mmCIF file of C-alpha atoms in Angstrom:
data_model
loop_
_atom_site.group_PDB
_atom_site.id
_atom_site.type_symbol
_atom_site.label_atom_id
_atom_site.label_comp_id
_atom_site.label_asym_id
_atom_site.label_seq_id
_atom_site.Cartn_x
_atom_site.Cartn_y
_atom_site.Cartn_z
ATOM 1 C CA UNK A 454 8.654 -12.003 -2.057
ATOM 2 C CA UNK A 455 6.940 -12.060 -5.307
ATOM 3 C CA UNK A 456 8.682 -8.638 -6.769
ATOM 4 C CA UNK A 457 11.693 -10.908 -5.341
ATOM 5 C CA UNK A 458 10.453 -13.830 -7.881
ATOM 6 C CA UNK A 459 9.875 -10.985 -10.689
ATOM 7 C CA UNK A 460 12.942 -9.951 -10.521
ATOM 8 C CA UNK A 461 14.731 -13.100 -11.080
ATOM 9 C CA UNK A 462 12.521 -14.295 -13.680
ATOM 10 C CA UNK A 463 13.111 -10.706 -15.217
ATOM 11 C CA UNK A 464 16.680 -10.794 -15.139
ATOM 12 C CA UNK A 465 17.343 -14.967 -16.052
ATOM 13 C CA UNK A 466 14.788 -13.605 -19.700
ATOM 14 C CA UNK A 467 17.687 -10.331 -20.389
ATOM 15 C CA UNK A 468 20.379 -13.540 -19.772
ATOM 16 C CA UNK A 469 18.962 -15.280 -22.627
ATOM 17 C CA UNK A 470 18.790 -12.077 -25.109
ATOM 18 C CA UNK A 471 21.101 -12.703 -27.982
ATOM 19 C CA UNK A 472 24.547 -11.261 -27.899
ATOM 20 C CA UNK A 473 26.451 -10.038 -31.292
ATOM 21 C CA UNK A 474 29.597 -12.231 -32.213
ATOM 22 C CA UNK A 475 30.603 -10.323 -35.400
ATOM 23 C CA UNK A 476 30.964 -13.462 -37.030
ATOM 24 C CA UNK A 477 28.176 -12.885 -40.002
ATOM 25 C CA UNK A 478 26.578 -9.857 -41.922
ATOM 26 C CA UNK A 479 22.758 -10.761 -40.345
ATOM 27 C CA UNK A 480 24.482 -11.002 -36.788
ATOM 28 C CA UNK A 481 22.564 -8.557 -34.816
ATOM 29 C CA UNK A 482 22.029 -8.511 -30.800
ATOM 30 C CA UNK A 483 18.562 -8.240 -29.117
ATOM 31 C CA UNK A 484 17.221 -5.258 -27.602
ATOM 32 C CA UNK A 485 14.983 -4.637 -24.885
ATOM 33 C CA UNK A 486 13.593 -1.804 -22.490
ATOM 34 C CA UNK A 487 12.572 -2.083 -18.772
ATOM 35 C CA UNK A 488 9.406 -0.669 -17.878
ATOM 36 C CA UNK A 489 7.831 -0.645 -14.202
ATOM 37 C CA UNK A 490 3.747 -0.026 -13.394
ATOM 38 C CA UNK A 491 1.365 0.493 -10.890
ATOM 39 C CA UNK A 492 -0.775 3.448 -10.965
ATOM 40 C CA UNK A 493 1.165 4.768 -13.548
ATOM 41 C CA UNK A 494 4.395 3.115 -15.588
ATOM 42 C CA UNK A 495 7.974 4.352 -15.459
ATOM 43 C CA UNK A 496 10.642 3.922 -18.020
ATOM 44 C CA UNK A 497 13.407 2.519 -15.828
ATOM 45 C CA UNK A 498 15.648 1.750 -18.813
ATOM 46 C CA UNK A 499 15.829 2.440 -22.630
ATOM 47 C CA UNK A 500 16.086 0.332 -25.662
ATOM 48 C CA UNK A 501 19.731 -1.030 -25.217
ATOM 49 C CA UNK A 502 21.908 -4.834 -25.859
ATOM 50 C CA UNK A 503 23.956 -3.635 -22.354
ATOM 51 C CA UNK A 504 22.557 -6.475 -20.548
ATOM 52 C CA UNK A 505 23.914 -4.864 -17.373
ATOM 53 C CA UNK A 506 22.099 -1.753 -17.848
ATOM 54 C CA UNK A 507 18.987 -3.919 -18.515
ATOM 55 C CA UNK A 508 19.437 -5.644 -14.862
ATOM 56 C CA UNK A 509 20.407 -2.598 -13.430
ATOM 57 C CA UNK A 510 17.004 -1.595 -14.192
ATOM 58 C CA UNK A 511 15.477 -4.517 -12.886
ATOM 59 C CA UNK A 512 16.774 -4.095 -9.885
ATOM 60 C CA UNK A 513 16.022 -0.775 -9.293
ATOM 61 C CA UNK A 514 12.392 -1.447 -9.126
ATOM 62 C CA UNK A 515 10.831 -0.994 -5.715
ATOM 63 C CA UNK A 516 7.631 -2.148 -3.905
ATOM 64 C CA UNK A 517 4.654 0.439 -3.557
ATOM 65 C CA UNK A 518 1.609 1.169 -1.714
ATOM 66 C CA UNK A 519 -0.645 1.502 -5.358
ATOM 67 C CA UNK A 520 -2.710 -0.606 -7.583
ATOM 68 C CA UNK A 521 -1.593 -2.363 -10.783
ATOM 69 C CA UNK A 522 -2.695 -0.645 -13.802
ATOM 70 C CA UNK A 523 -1.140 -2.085 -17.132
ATOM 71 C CA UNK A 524 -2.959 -0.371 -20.098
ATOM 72 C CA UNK A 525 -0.420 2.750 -19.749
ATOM 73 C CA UNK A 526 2.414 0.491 -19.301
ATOM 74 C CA UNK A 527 1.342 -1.176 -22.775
ATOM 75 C CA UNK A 528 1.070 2.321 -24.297
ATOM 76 C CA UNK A 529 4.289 3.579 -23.438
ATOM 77 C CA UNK A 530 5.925 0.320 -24.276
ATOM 78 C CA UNK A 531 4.135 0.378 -27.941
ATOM 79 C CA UNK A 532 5.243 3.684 -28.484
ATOM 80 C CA UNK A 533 9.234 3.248 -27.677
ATOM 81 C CA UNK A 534 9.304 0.175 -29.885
ATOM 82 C CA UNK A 535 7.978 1.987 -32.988
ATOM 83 C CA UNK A 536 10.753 4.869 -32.937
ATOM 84 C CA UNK A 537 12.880 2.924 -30.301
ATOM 85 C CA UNK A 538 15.615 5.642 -31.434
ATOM 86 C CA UNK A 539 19.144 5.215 -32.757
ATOM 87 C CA UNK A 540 20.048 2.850 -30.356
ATOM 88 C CA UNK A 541 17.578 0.155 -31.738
ATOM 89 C CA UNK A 542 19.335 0.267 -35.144
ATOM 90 C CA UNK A 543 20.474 -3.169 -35.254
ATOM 91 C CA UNK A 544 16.600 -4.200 -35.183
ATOM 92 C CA UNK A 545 14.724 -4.408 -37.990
ATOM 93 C CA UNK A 546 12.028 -2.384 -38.548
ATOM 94 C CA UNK A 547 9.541 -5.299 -39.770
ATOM 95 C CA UNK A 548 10.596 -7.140 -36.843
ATOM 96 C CA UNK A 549 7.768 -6.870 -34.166
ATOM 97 C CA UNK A 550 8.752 -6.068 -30.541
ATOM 98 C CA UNK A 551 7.849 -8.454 -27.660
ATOM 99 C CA UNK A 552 6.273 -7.520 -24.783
ATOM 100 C CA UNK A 553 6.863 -9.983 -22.049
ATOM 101 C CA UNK A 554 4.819 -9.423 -18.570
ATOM 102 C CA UNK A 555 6.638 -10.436 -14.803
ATOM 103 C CA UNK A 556 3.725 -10.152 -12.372
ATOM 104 C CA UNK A 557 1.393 -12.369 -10.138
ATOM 105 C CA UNK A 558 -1.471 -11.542 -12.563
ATOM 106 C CA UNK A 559 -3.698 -9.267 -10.047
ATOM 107 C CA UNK A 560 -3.715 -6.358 -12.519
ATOM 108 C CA UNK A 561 -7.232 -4.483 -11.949
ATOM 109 C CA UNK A 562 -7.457 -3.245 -15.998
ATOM 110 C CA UNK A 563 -6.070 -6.745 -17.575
ATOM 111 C CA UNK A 564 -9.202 -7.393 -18.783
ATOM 112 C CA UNK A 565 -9.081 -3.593 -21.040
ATOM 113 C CA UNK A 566 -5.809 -4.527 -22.384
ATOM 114 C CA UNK A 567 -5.977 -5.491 -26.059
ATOM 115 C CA UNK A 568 -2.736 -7.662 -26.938
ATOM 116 C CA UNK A 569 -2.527 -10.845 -28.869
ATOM 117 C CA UNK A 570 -0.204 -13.845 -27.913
ATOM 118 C CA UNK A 571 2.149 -13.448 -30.086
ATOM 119 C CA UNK A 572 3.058 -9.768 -28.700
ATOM 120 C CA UNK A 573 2.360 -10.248 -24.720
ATOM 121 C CA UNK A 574 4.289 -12.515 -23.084
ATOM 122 C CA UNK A 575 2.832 -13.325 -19.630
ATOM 123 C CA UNK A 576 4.571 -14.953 -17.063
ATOM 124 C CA UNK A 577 3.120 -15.023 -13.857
ATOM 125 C CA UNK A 578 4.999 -14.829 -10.272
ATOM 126 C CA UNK A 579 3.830 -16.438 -7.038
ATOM 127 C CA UNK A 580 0.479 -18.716 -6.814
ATOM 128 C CA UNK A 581 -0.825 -17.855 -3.019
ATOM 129 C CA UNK A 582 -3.323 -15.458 -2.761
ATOM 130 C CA UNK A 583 -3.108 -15.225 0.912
ATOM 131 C CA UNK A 584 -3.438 -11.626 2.533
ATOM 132 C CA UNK A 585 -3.996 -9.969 5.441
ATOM 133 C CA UNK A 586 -4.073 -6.593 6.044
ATOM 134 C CA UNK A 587 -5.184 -3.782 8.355
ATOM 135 C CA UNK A 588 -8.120 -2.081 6.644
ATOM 136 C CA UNK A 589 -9.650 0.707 8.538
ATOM 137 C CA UNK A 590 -7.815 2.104 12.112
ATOM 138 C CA UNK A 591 -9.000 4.935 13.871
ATOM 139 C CA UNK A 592 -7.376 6.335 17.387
ATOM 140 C CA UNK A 593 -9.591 8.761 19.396
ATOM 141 C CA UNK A 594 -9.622 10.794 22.762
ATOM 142 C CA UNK A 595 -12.000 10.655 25.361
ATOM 143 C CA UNK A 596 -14.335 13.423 25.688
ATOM 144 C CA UNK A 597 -14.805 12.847 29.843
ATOM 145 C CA UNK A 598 -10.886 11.446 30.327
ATOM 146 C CA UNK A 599 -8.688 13.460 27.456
ATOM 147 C CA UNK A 600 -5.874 11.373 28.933
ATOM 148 C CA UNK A 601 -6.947 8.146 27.946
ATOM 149 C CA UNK A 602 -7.148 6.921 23.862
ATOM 150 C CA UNK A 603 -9.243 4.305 22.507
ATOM 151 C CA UNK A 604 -7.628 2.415 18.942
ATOM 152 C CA UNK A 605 -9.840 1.119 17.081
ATOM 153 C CA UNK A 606 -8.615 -1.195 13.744
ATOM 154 C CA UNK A 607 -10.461 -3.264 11.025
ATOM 155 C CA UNK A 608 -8.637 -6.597 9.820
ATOM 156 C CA UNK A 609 -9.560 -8.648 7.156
ATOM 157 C CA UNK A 610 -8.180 -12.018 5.680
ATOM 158 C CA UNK A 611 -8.346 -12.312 1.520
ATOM 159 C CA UNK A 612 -7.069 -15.979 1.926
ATOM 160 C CA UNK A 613 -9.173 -18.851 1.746
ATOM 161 C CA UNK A 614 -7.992 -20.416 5.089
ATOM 162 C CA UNK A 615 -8.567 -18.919 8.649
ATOM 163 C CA UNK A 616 -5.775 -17.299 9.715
ATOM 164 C CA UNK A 617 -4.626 -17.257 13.268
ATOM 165 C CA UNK A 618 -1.339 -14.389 14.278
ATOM 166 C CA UNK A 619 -1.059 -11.914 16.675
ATOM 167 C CA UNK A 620 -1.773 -7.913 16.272
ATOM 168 C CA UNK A 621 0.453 -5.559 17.980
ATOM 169 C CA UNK A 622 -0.414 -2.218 19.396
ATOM 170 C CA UNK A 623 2.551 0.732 19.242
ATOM 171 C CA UNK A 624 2.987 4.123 20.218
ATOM 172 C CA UNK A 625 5.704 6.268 19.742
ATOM 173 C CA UNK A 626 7.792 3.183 18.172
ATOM 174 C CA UNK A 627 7.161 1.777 21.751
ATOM 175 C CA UNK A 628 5.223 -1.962 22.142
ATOM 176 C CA UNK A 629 2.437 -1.172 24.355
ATOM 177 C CA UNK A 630 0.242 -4.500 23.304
ATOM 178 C CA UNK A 631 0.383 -7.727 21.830
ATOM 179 C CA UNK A 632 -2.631 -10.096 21.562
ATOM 180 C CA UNK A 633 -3.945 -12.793 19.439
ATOM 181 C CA UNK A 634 -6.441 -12.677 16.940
ATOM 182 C CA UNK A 635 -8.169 -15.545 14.463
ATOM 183 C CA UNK A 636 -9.078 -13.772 11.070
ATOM 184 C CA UNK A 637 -11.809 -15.798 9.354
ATOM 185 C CA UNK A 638 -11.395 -16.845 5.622
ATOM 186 C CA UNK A 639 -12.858 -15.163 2.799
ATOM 187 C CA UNK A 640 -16.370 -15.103 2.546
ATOM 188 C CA UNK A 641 -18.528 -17.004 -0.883
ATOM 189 C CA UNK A 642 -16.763 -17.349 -3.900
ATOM 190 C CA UNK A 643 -13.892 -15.473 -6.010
ATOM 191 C CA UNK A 644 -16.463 -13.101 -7.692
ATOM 192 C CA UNK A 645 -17.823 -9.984 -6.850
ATOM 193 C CA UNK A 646 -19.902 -11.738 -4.255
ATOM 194 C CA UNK A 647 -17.857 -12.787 -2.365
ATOM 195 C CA UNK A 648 -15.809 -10.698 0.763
ATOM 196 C CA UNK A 649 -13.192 -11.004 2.617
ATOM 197 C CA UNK A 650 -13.077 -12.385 6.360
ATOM 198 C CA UNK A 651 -13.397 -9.484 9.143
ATOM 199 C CA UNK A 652 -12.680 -9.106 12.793
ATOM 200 C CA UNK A 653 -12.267 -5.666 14.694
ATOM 201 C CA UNK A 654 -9.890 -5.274 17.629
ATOM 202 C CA UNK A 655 -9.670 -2.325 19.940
ATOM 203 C CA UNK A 656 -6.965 -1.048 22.727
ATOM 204 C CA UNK A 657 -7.375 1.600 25.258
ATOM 205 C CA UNK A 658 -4.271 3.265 27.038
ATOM 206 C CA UNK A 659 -3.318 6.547 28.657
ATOM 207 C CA UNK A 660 -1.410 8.800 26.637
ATOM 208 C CA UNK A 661 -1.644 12.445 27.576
ATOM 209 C CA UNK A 662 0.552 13.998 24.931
ATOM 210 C CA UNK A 663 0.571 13.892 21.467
ATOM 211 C CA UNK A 664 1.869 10.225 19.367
ATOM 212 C CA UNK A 665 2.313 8.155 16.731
ATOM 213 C CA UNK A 666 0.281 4.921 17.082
ATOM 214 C CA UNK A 667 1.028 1.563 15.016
ATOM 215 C CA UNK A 668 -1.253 -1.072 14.927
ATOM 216 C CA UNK A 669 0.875 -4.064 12.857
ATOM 217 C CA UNK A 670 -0.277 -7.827 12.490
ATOM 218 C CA UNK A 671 2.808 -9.843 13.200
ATOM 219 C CA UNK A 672 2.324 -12.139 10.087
ATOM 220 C CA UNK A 673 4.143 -13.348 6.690
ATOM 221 C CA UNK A 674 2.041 -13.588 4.029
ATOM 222 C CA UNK A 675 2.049 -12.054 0.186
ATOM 223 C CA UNK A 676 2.057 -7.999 0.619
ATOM 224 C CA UNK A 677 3.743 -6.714 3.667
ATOM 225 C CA UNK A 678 3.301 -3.527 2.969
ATOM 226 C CA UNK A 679 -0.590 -3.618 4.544
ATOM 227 C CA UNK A 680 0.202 -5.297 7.417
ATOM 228 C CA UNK A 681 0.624 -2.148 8.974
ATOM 229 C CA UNK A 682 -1.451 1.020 9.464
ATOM 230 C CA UNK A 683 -0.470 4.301 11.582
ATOM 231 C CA UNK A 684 -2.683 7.470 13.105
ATOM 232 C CA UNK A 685 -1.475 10.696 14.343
ATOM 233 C CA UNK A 686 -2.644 11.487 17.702
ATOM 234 C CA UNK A 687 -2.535 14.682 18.728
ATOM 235 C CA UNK A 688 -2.802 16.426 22.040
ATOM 236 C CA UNK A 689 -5.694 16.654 24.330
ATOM 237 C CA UNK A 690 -7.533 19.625 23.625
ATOM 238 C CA UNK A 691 -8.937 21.592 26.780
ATOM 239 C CA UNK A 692 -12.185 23.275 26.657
ATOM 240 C CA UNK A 693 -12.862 26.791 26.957
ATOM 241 C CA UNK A 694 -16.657 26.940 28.894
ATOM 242 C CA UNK A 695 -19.247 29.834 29.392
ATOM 243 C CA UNK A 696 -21.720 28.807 32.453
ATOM 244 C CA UNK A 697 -24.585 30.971 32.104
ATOM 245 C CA UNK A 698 -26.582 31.090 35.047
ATOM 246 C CA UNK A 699 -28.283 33.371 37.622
ATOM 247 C CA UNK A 700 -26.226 31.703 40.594
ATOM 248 C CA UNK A 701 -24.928 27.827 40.755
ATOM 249 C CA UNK A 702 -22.091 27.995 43.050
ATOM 250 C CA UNK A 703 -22.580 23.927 42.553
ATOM 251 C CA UNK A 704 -22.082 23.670 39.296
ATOM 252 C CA UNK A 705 -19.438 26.537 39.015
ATOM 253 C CA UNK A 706 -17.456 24.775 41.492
ATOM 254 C CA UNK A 707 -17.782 21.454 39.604
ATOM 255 C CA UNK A 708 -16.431 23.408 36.281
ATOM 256 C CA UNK A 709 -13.736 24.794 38.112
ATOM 257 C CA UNK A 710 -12.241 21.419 38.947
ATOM 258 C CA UNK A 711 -11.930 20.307 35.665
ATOM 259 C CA UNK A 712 -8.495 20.457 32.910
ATOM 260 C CA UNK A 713 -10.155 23.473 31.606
ATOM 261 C CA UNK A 714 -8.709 26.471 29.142
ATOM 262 C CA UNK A 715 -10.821 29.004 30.374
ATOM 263 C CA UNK A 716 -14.111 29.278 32.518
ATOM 264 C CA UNK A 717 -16.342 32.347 32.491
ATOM 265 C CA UNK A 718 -19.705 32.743 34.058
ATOM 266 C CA UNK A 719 -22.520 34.994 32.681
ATOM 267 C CA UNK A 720 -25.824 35.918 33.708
ATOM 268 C CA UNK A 721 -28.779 35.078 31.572
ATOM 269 C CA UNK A 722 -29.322 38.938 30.934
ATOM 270 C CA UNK A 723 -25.596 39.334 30.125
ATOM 271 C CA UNK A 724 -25.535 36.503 27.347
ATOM 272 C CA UNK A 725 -28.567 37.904 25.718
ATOM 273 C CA UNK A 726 -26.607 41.353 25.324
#
C-alpha cells in the first residue's frame, strides 16, 4: 500500500541521519521528530538521535477514514523545532530544521501551505490514482412486505480506465450476493469539471429481524478502506391502526389479517369526541 511505501521511504531517510562518533569537538548527531496528519496531526515521536525510537514511530502510524490536511501538521512541526527542548541540544540554534513530506501528494490544503524548498522536503509515494469506492448505500423495509429489504448502493470509479470487479452483498457477516459490475472511468478532465464514473446497484432479500448489511466491491486498488460501506437494519416495525367507520366488516376483516400491533375501530362520532 502506499502508507506501506511511506513508511519505508520514512524509515530508509532516519537510516541516513548522522550518528555521533566522538571523534571531533563539532561532531554532533542529527535530530528529527515524527509527525502523522490527516484531519488533524499527531506528534508520534519527539526531537531525539534514537533512530529506533524514530522508526518506532514510523511504524506506529495507522491508516484512517479522514482527509489530508497539512497546514496544522506544518504548524506544529515549526513550533517543536524552534524550542525543540533539551533534547535538541546538540543542534545549533542557527541551524534551520528540515521538514521532509512522505505522502502521495493528494493533500486538500497543499496549495495554503507557505514553505520554501529549502525547508519542505517532498517526496511523493505511489503514482496510480485509481479508486473505487462505495459512495452512497442505503437499506430500507418495505412498507406492504416488512419482511423483505431493498439495498440500495452508489459506486463510483476516480480512475481513468473502466473498471470491471464484482460487488458483494452481506448480512450479518453472511454472503448473500455476488454479482458483477463495470464502473465507467472518470468523467472530463482532472479539474473541477470533471466527475467521477457512476453506476448504482440494488439487492432485495428477506430478512425479518434486525442486521448488519455490507455491501463491499471485491477489488485492489489504492484506498481499501472505501471499498466497503455498512447500514444498520433494524426490525420491522408493526403498525398500530384506528379504522374509523360507521360499519365495514370488509375492510375490518382485511385489517385484521395483517402483522399488526394493535387494531381499534371507532365510529365517526366517537373520533370527533
Amino acid at each position: 500500500t502506499r502508507l506501506e511505501q511511506a513508511k519505508r521511504k520514512a524509515k530508509e531517510h532516519i537510516e541516513s541521519l548522522r550518528t555521533r562518533t566522538g571523534l571531533g569537538m563539532d561532531d554532533r548527531s542529527d535530530q528529527a521528530m515524527v509527525i502523522a496528519f490527516d484531519d488533524h496531526a499527531k506528534v508520534l515521536c519527539n526531537f531525539t538521535s534514537d533512530k529506533r525510537q524514530l522508526s518506532a514511530a514510523v511504524e506506529a502510524v495507522r491508516a484512517t477514514d479522514g482527509g489530508s490536511s497539512l497546514a496544522e501538521a506544518v504548524a506544529v512541526a515549526r513550533a517543536f523545532a524552534t524550542s525543540p527542548g533539551e533534547d535538541a541540544n546538540n543542534r545549533s540554534a542557527a541551524e534551520a530544521a528540515e521538514l521532509v513530506l512522505f505522502s502521495d501528494g493528494r493533500i486538500r490544503d497543499l496549495d495554503d501551505v507557505v514553505a520554501g524548498p529549502d525547508e519542505l522536503k517532498f517526496h511523493r509515494v505511489g503514482e496510480s490514482s485509481e479508486n473505487v469506492a462505495v459512495v452512497a448505500m442505503q437499506a430500507r423495509r418495505s412498507y406492504e412486505q416488512p419482511d423483505q429489504v431493498a439495498v440500495f448502493a452508489g459506486l463510483a470509479n476516480c480512475g481513468g480506465s473502466p473498471v470491471n470487479c464484482e460487488v458483494q452483498l452481506s448480512v450479518d457477516g453472511h454472503v448473500r450476493s455476488v454479482r458483477p459490475v463495470r464502473l465507467p472511468a472518470w468523467q472530463g478532465g482532472r479539474d473541477k469539471l470533471g466527475r467521477p464514473g457512476q453506476v448504482s446497484v440494488s439487492f432485495s432479500f428477506p430478512q425479518p429481524g434486525s442486521a448488519t448489511v455490507e455491501v463491499r466491491l471485491l477489488t485492489d486498488d489504492a484506498l481499501p478502506a472505501d471499498n466497503a460501506a455498512w447500514a444498520i437494519l433494524p426490525p420491522p416495525k408493526k403498525l398500530s391502526v384506528l379504522l374509523v367507520s360507521a360499519g365495514n366488516p370488509a375492510l375490518a376483516a382485511a385489517l385484521g389479517s395483517c402483522s399488526l400491533a394493535g387494531l381499534d375501530e371507532v365510529t365517526s362520532e366517537q373520533f370527533r369526541q
